[in-house]
């Protein structure tokens, strides 16, 4: 169910060589074979990973991958200055190198059936490989139970909520902020979960999905939205657009983590 590797993830046959790939930073791994069992306690897993004190959390929704830029350095900078943990999809979201430089904790949550373990001296890279820069991984499923992209959203939510609350549930709990990179429609269901929790979601302009949300917020024109479910999610949630500028992103995410006042759309 859980193990910790001292110099990378070595204990699983499929992860051979990951210790070499991760030689700059040990990664801890938690595996959840069946996320649907009634007695599943994410809190126990996280406490064993030493997430005990209430801590702010930033959740990346979607990823930038190959088009990653210094914009994501702003997200990492906000995490660094607020002692926040970042959660992503365990693959190439583009923020990994910035987390490595700043020493920010980065938790990757993903279905094991959808990811690849990196190899030593690979001849090519794949978009669904686990990436260097993560301090922790939480993988769902095993040979008897498969999960797919989108299934991890509820676990990301529970991981974030547990870290923000802390072991003893002290109040006030820390803030959780979503950051929408928005590269696919699966992000909509994930955003809907966070809107239910009333977590603020920072929308970085650039992708088609992000741009459509910003346009809708400005004009309330549903014709700019392709996904019919999205307008209801936007109206229910707290969405705040921001220019694709590292400093602007850093300031807005920092602000969202530190205050509870109603923010103003920046675009």
C-alpha atoms as a printed R data frame, in Angstrom:
    type eleno elety resid chain resno       x      y       z
1   ATOM     1    CA   UNK     A     1   0.000  0.000   0.000
2   ATOM     2    CA   UNK     A     2   2.832  2.396   0.806
3   ATOM     3    CA   UNK     A     3   6.580  2.509   0.692
4   ATOM     4    CA   UNK     A     4   9.374  5.050   0.813
5   ATOM     5    CA   UNK     A     5  12.529  4.798  -1.261
6   ATOM     6    CA   UNK     A     6  15.651  6.471   0.046
7   ATOM     7    CA   UNK     A     7  17.187  7.335  -3.338
8   ATOM     8    CA   UNK     A     8  14.287  7.184  -5.735
9   ATOM     9    CA   UNK     A     9  11.541  4.723  -6.509
10  ATOM    10    CA   UNK     A    10  13.307  1.367  -6.790
11  ATOM    11    CA   UNK     A    11  11.120 -1.234  -5.151
12  ATOM    12    CA   UNK     A    12   8.668 -1.848  -7.995
13  ATOM    13    CA   UNK     A    13   9.737 -3.910 -11.049
14  ATOM    14    CA   UNK     A    14   8.112 -1.401 -13.415
15  ATOM    15    CA   UNK     A    15  10.057  1.472 -11.862
16  ATOM    16    CA   UNK     A    16  13.527  0.106 -12.564
17  ATOM    17    CA   UNK     A    17  15.930  2.965 -13.130
18  ATOM    18    CA   UNK     A    18  13.798  5.655 -11.535
19  ATOM    19    CA   UNK     A    19  16.348  5.982  -8.757
20  ATOM    20    CA   UNK     A    20  18.875  7.138 -11.326
21  ATOM    21    CA   UNK     A    21  16.400  9.466 -12.987
22  ATOM    22    CA   UNK     A    22  15.566 10.978  -9.609
23  ATOM    23    CA   UNK     A    23  19.085 10.984  -8.218
24  ATOM    24    CA   UNK     A    24  18.913 14.734  -7.600
25  ATOM    25    CA   UNK     A    25  15.820 14.406  -5.434
26  ATOM    26    CA   UNK     A    26  14.389 11.354  -3.671
27  ATOM    27    CA   UNK     A    27  10.707 10.789  -4.395
28  ATOM    28    CA   UNK     A    28   8.244  9.157  -2.023
29  ATOM    29    CA   UNK     A    29   5.460  7.011  -3.420
30  ATOM    30    CA   UNK     A    30   2.025  6.110  -2.082
31  ATOM    31    CA   UNK     A    31  -0.117  3.625  -4.001
32  ATOM    32    CA   UNK     A    32  -3.890  3.377  -3.604
33  ATOM    33    CA   UNK     A    33  -5.054  0.103  -5.202
34  ATOM    34    CA   UNK     A    34  -8.753  0.906  -4.846
35  ATOM    35    CA   UNK     A    35  -9.819  4.498  -4.278
36  ATOM    36    CA   UNK     A    36 -13.455  3.459  -3.886
37  ATOM    37    CA   UNK     A    37 -13.179  1.431  -0.688
38  ATOM    38    CA   UNK     A    38 -15.317  2.867   2.159
39  ATOM    39    CA   UNK     A    39 -12.510  2.795   4.724
40  ATOM    40    CA   UNK     A    40  -9.934  4.575   2.570
41  ATOM    41    CA   UNK     A    41  -8.185  7.194   4.698
42  ATOM    42    CA   UNK     A    42  -6.123  9.628   2.661
43  ATOM    43    CA   UNK     A    43  -5.183 11.345   5.911
44  ATOM    44    CA   UNK     A    44  -3.254  8.307   7.175
45  ATOM    45    CA   UNK     A    45  -1.263  8.145   3.943
46  ATOM    46    CA   UNK     A    46  -0.396 11.836   4.092
47  ATOM    47    CA   UNK     A    47   0.518 11.740   7.774
48  ATOM    48    CA   UNK     A    48   2.943  8.909   7.031
49  ATOM    49    CA   UNK     A    49   4.378 11.170   4.342
50  ATOM    50    CA   UNK     A    50   4.815 13.759   7.147
51  ATOM    51    CA   UNK     A    51   2.108 16.176   6.017
52  ATOM    52    CA   UNK     A    52   0.845 16.905   9.524
53  ATOM    53    CA   UNK     A    53   0.632 20.673   9.971
54  ATOM    54    CA   UNK     A    54  -1.968 22.746   8.098
55  ATOM    55    CA   UNK     A    55  -0.324 23.921   4.873
56  ATOM    56    CA   UNK     A    56  -1.550 26.068   1.943
57  ATOM    57    CA   UNK     A    57  -2.075 24.148  -1.294
58  ATOM    58    CA   UNK     A    58  -1.949 25.053  -4.978
59  ATOM    59    CA   UNK     A    59  -3.586 22.585  -7.387
60  ATOM    60    CA   UNK     A    60  -2.606 22.702 -11.045
61  ATOM    61    CA   UNK     A    61  -5.531 21.874 -13.332
62  ATOM    62    CA   UNK     A    62  -4.263 20.638 -16.687
63  ATOM    63    CA   UNK     A    63  -0.687 21.167 -17.829
64  ATOM    64    CA   UNK     A    64   1.465 23.173 -20.182
65  ATOM    65    CA   UNK     A    65   4.108 20.541 -20.929
66  ATOM    66    CA   UNK     A    66   6.016 21.480 -24.074
67  ATOM    67    CA   UNK     A    67   4.662 25.040 -24.068
68  ATOM    68    CA   UNK     A    68   5.684 25.623 -20.460
69  ATOM    69    CA   UNK     A    69   7.224 29.016 -19.849
70  ATOM    70    CA   UNK     A    70   8.408 31.242 -17.053
71  ATOM    71    CA   UNK     A    71   4.735 31.910 -16.260
72  ATOM    72    CA   UNK     A    72   4.800 28.783 -14.124
73  ATOM    73    CA   UNK     A    73   7.777 30.198 -12.251
74  ATOM    74    CA   UNK     A    74   5.264 32.696 -10.873
75  ATOM    75    CA   UNK     A    75   3.112 29.883  -9.484
76  ATOM    76    CA   UNK     A    76   6.165 28.303  -7.893
77  ATOM    77    CA   UNK     A    77   7.284 31.631  -6.471
78  ATOM    78    CA   UNK     A    78   3.885 32.118  -4.829
79  ATOM    79    CA   UNK     A    79   4.191 28.630  -3.311
80  ATOM    80    CA   UNK     A    80   7.692 29.360  -2.057
81  ATOM    81    CA   UNK     A    81   6.710 32.592  -0.320
82  ATOM    82    CA   UNK     A    82   3.625 31.080   1.338
83  ATOM    83    CA   UNK     A    83   5.160 27.673   2.172
84  ATOM    84    CA   UNK     A    84   2.495 26.074  -0.022
85  ATOM    85    CA   UNK     A    85   2.492 22.572  -1.481
86  ATOM    86    CA   UNK     A    86   1.758 22.143  -5.194
87  ATOM    87    CA   UNK     A    87  -0.299 19.235  -6.542
88  ATOM    88    CA   UNK     A    88  -0.309 18.246 -10.221
89  ATOM    89    CA   UNK     A    89  -0.931 15.222 -12.427
90  ATOM    90    CA   UNK     A    90   2.531 13.652 -11.901
91  ATOM    91    CA   UNK     A    91   3.487 14.040 -15.561
92  ATOM    92    CA   UNK     A    92   4.988 16.983 -17.429
93  ATOM    93    CA   UNK     A    93   2.995 20.021 -16.321
94  ATOM    94    CA   UNK     A    94   6.014 22.275 -16.815
95  ATOM    95    CA   UNK     A    95   6.463 23.418 -13.218
96  ATOM    96    CA   UNK     A    96   8.886 20.707 -12.137
97  ATOM    97    CA   UNK     A    97  12.155 22.552 -12.837
98  ATOM    98    CA   UNK     A    98  10.987 25.593 -10.886
99  ATOM    99    CA   UNK     A    99  10.028 23.442  -7.895
100 ATOM   100    CA   UNK     A   100  13.446 21.805  -7.981
101 ATOM   101    CA   UNK     A   101  15.180 25.193  -7.892
102 ATOM   102    CA   UNK     A   102  13.031 26.575  -5.076
103 ATOM   103    CA   UNK     A   103  12.753 23.387  -3.027
104 ATOM   104    CA   UNK     A   104   8.942 23.489  -3.211
105 ATOM   105    CA   UNK     A   105   7.100 20.256  -2.445
106 ATOM   106    CA   UNK     A   106   5.380 18.899  -5.556
107 ATOM   107    CA   UNK     A   107   2.888 16.019  -5.265
108 ATOM   108    CA   UNK     A   108   1.882 14.160  -8.410
109 ATOM   109    CA   UNK     A   109  -1.482 12.343  -8.372
110 ATOM   110    CA   UNK     A   110  -2.284 10.057 -11.305
111 ATOM   111    CA   UNK     A   111  -3.849  6.735 -12.369
112 ATOM   112    CA   UNK     A   112  -1.050  4.180 -12.567
113 ATOM   113    CA   UNK     A   113  -2.570  2.646 -15.725
114 ATOM   114    CA   UNK     A   114  -2.080  5.976 -17.532
115 ATOM   115    CA   UNK     A   115   1.535  6.731 -16.639
116 ATOM   116    CA   UNK     A   116   4.953  5.390 -17.619
117 ATOM   117    CA   UNK     A   117   7.963  5.044 -15.367
118 ATOM   118    CA   UNK     A   118  10.998  6.743 -16.977
119 ATOM   119    CA   UNK     A   119  13.927  4.632 -18.149
120 ATOM   120    CA   UNK     A   120  17.656  5.067 -17.816
121 ATOM   121    CA   UNK     A   121  19.187  6.622 -20.946
122 ATOM   122    CA   UNK     A   122  15.900  6.800 -22.863
123 ATOM   123    CA   UNK     A   123  15.904  7.247 -26.633
124 ATOM   124    CA   UNK     A   124  12.675  9.265 -26.447
125 ATOM   125    CA   UNK     A   125  10.427 10.926 -23.893
126 ATOM   126    CA   UNK     A   126   6.692 10.450 -23.500
127 ATOM   127    CA   UNK     A   127   4.093 12.943 -22.297
128 ATOM   128    CA   UNK     A   128   2.737 10.475 -19.724
129 ATOM   129    CA   UNK     A   129   6.070  9.732 -18.013
130 ATOM   130    CA   UNK     A   130   6.514 10.532 -14.341
131 ATOM   131    CA   UNK     A   131   8.765 13.577 -14.236
132 ATOM   132    CA   UNK     A   132  11.707 14.673 -12.164
133 ATOM   133    CA   UNK     A   133  11.003 17.477  -9.717
134 ATOM   134    CA   UNK     A   134   8.246 15.728  -7.784
135 ATOM   135    CA   UNK     A   135   8.850 15.070  -4.109
136 ATOM   136    CA   UNK     A   136   5.871 12.707  -3.784
137 ATOM   137    CA   UNK     A   137   3.650 10.560  -5.995
138 ATOM   138    CA   UNK     A   138   0.182  9.198  -5.267
139 ATOM   139    CA   UNK     A   139  -0.781  6.550  -7.838
140 ATOM   140    CA   UNK     A   140  -4.218  4.982  -8.161
141 ATOM   141    CA   UNK     A   141  -5.074  1.409  -9.116
142 ATOM   142    CA   UNK     A   142  -3.310 -1.910  -9.599
143 ATOM   143    CA   UNK     A   143  -3.614 -5.022 -11.783
144 ATOM   144    CA   UNK     A   144  -7.104 -5.742 -10.474
145 ATOM   145    CA   UNK     A   145  -8.468 -2.185 -10.587
146 ATOM   146    CA   UNK     A   146  -7.661  0.340 -13.312
147 ATOM   147    CA   UNK     A   147  -8.239  4.074 -13.174
148 ATOM   148    CA   UNK     A   148  -8.019  6.551 -16.027
149 ATOM   149    CA   UNK     A   149  -7.445 10.271 -16.466
150 ATOM   150    CA   UNK     A   150 -10.206 12.161 -14.732
151 ATOM   151    CA   UNK     A   151 -10.606  9.547 -11.991
152 ATOM   152    CA   UNK     A   152  -7.790 11.161 -10.011
153 ATOM   153    CA   UNK     A   153  -9.619 14.488  -9.579
154 ATOM   154    CA   UNK     A   154 -11.463 13.469  -6.397
155 ATOM   155    CA   UNK     A   155  -8.241 12.144  -4.860
156 ATOM   156    CA   UNK     A   156  -6.451 15.410  -5.705
157 ATOM   157    CA   UNK     A   157  -9.269 17.235  -3.924
158 ATOM   158    CA   UNK     A   158  -9.059 15.021  -0.852
159 ATOM   159    CA   UNK     A   159  -5.259 15.239  -0.737
160 ATOM   160    CA   UNK     A   160  -5.435 19.045  -0.947
161 ATOM   161    CA   UNK     A   161  -8.192 19.330   1.655
162 ATOM   162    CA   UNK     A   162  -6.357 17.042   4.090
163 ATOM   163    CA   UNK     A   163  -3.054 18.911   3.752
164 ATOM   164    CA   UNK     A   164  -4.802 22.267   4.216
165 ATOM   165    CA   UNK     A   165  -6.602 21.001   7.337
166 ATOM   166    CA   UNK     A   166  -3.661 19.236   8.993
167 ATOM   167    CA   UNK     A   167  -3.605 16.225  11.263
168 ATOM   168    CA   UNK     A   168  -5.538 17.734  14.156
169 ATOM   169    CA   UNK     A   169  -8.038 19.725  12.113
170 ATOM   170    CA   UNK     A   170  -7.057 23.038  13.669
171 ATOM   171    CA   UNK     A   171  -8.972 26.126  12.613
172 ATOM   172    CA   UNK     A   172  -8.617 28.239  10.615
173 ATOM   173    CA   UNK     A   173  -7.483 25.777   7.999
174 ATOM   174    CA   UNK     A   174  -5.132 26.920   5.247
175 ATOM   175    CA   UNK     A   175  -6.327 28.008   1.827
176 ATOM   176    CA   UNK     A   176  -6.478 25.867  -1.322
177 ATOM   177    CA   UNK     A   177  -6.168 27.622  -4.689
178 ATOM   178    CA   UNK     A   178  -6.611 26.054  -8.107
179 ATOM   179    CA   UNK     A   179  -4.543 27.257 -11.078
180 ATOM   180    CA   UNK     A   180  -6.096 26.449 -14.437
181 ATOM   181    CA   UNK     A   181  -3.655 25.792 -17.241
182 ATOM   182    CA   UNK     A   182  -6.541 24.321 -19.218
183 ATOM   183    CA   UNK     A   183  -5.161 22.132 -21.966
184 ATOM   184    CA   UNK     A   184  -8.119 19.714 -22.239
185 ATOM   185    CA   UNK     A   185 -11.843 19.361 -21.579
186 ATOM   186    CA   UNK     A   186 -11.292 16.919 -18.691
187 ATOM   187    CA   UNK     A   187 -10.362 20.000 -16.671
188 ATOM   188    CA   UNK     A   188 -14.041 21.006 -16.555
189 ATOM   189    CA   UNK     A   189 -15.065 18.143 -14.246
190 ATOM   190    CA   UNK     A   190 -12.112 18.867 -11.989
191 ATOM   191    CA   UNK     A   191 -13.021 22.556 -11.819
192 ATOM   192    CA   UNK     A   192 -16.596 21.615 -10.915
193 ATOM   193    CA   UNK     A   193 -15.336 19.753  -7.834
194 ATOM   194    CA   UNK     A   194 -13.317 22.751  -6.668
195 ATOM   195    CA   UNK     A   195 -16.197 25.148  -7.368
196 ATOM   196    CA   UNK     A   196 -18.314 23.063  -4.984
197 ATOM   197    CA   UNK     A   197 -15.657 23.613  -2.310
198 ATOM   198    CA   UNK     A   198 -15.652 27.353  -3.101
199 ATOM   199    CA   UNK     A   199 -11.921 27.266  -3.750
200 ATOM   200    CA   UNK     A   200 -10.669 30.188  -5.854
201 ATOM   201    CA   UNK     A   201  -9.421 29.221  -9.317
202 ATOM   202    CA   UNK     A   202  -6.833 31.379 -11.071
203 ATOM   203    CA   UNK     A   203  -7.227 31.189 -14.857
204 ATOM   204    CA   UNK     A   204  -4.009 31.856 -16.802
205 ATOM   205    CA   UNK     A   205  -4.716 33.150 -20.290
206 ATOM   206    CA   UNK     A   206  -3.239 31.236 -23.217
207 ATOM   207    CA   UNK     A   207  -5.137 28.013 -23.844
208 ATOM   208    CA   UNK     A   208  -8.448 27.905 -25.689
209 ATOM   209    CA   UNK     A   209 -10.250 26.776 -22.537
210 ATOM   210    CA   UNK     A   210  -8.731 29.501 -20.345
211 ATOM   211    CA   UNK     A   211  -9.395 32.216 -22.898
212 ATOM   212    CA   UNK     A   212 -13.030 31.174 -23.256
213 ATOM   213    CA   UNK     A   213 -13.543 31.331 -19.466
214 ATOM   214    CA   UNK     A   214 -12.041 34.819 -19.320
215 ATOM   215    CA   UNK     A   215 -14.218 35.976 -22.241
216 ATOM   216    CA   UNK     A   216 -17.320 34.528 -20.591
217 ATOM   217    CA   UNK     A   217 -16.522 36.262 -17.293
218 ATOM   218    CA   UNK     A   218 -16.207 39.569 -19.128
219 ATOM   219    CA   UNK     A   219 -19.268 39.397 -21.361
220 ATOM   220    CA   UNK     A   220 -21.453 36.606 -19.922
221 ATOM   221    CA   UNK     A   221 -21.691 35.333 -23.497
222 ATOM   222    CA   UNK     A   222 -22.211 31.558 -23.449
223 ATOM   223    CA   UNK     A   223 -21.517 31.359 -27.190
224 ATOM   224    CA   UNK     A   224 -17.767 31.521 -26.489
225 ATOM   225    CA   UNK     A   225 -18.018 28.306 -24.433
226 ATOM   226    CA   UNK     A   226 -17.921 24.943 -26.216
227 ATOM   227    CA   UNK     A   227 -18.609 22.776 -23.170
228 ATOM   228    CA   UNK     A   228 -22.268 23.163 -22.170
229 ATOM   229    CA   UNK     A   229 -21.487 22.315 -18.554
230 ATOM   230    CA   UNK     A   230 -18.862 25.032 -18.173
231 ATOM   231    CA   UNK     A   231 -21.042 28.191 -17.794
232 ATOM   232    CA   UNK     A   232 -22.782 26.665 -14.758
233 ATOM   233    CA   UNK     A   233 -19.409 25.779 -13.229
234 ATOM   234    CA   UNK     A   234 -18.080 29.294 -13.815
235 ATOM   235    CA   UNK     A   235 -21.192 30.948 -12.361
236 ATOM   236    CA   UNK     A   236 -21.002 28.776  -9.255
237 ATOM   237    CA   UNK     A   237 -17.260 29.059  -8.708
238 ATOM   238    CA   UNK     A   238 -14.730 31.783  -7.987
239 ATOM   239    CA   UNK     A   239 -12.715 32.290 -11.171
240 ATOM   240    CA   UNK     A   240 -10.079 34.998 -11.557
241 ATOM   241    CA   UNK     A   241  -8.336 35.646 -14.866
242 ATOM   242    CA   UNK     A   242  -4.731 36.781 -15.133
243 ATOM   243    CA   UNK     A   243  -2.320 37.666 -17.914
244 ATOM   244    CA   UNK     A   244   0.284 35.076 -18.857
245 ATOM   245    CA   UNK     A   245   2.947 37.043 -17.022
246 ATOM   246    CA   UNK     A   246   5.071 35.493 -14.304
247 ATOM   247    CA   UNK     A   247   4.860 38.435 -11.906
248 ATOM   248    CA   UNK     A   248   1.101 38.907 -12.333
249 ATOM   249    CA   UNK     A   249   0.511 35.203 -11.760
250 ATOM   250    CA   UNK     A   250   2.732 35.150  -8.665
251 ATOM   251    CA   UNK     A   251   0.926 38.116  -7.108
252 ATOM   252    CA   UNK     A   252  -2.592 36.817  -7.752
253 ATOM   253    CA   UNK     A   253  -1.893 33.277  -6.525
254 ATOM   254    CA   UNK     A   254  -0.122 34.682  -3.454
255 ATOM   255    CA   UNK     A   255  -3.087 36.966  -2.782
256 ATOM   256    CA   UNK     A   256  -5.593 34.133  -3.181
257 ATOM   257    CA   UNK     A   257  -3.649 32.001  -0.692
258 ATOM   258    CA   UNK     A   258  -3.421 34.723   1.914
259 ATOM   259    CA   UNK     A   259  -6.790 36.494   2.016
260 ATOM   260    CA   UNK     A   260 -10.456 35.593   2.085
261 ATOM   261    CA   UNK     A   261 -11.809 38.800   0.526
262 ATOM   262    CA   UNK     A   262 -13.572 38.701  -2.838
263 ATOM   263    CA   UNK     A   263 -10.960 39.196  -5.557
264 ATOM   264    CA   UNK     A   264 -11.462 41.198  -8.719
265 ATOM   265    CA   UNK     A   265 -11.052 39.754 -12.215
266 ATOM   266    CA   UNK     A   266  -7.792 41.173 -13.549
267 ATOM   267    CA   UNK     A   267  -8.546 40.929 -17.235
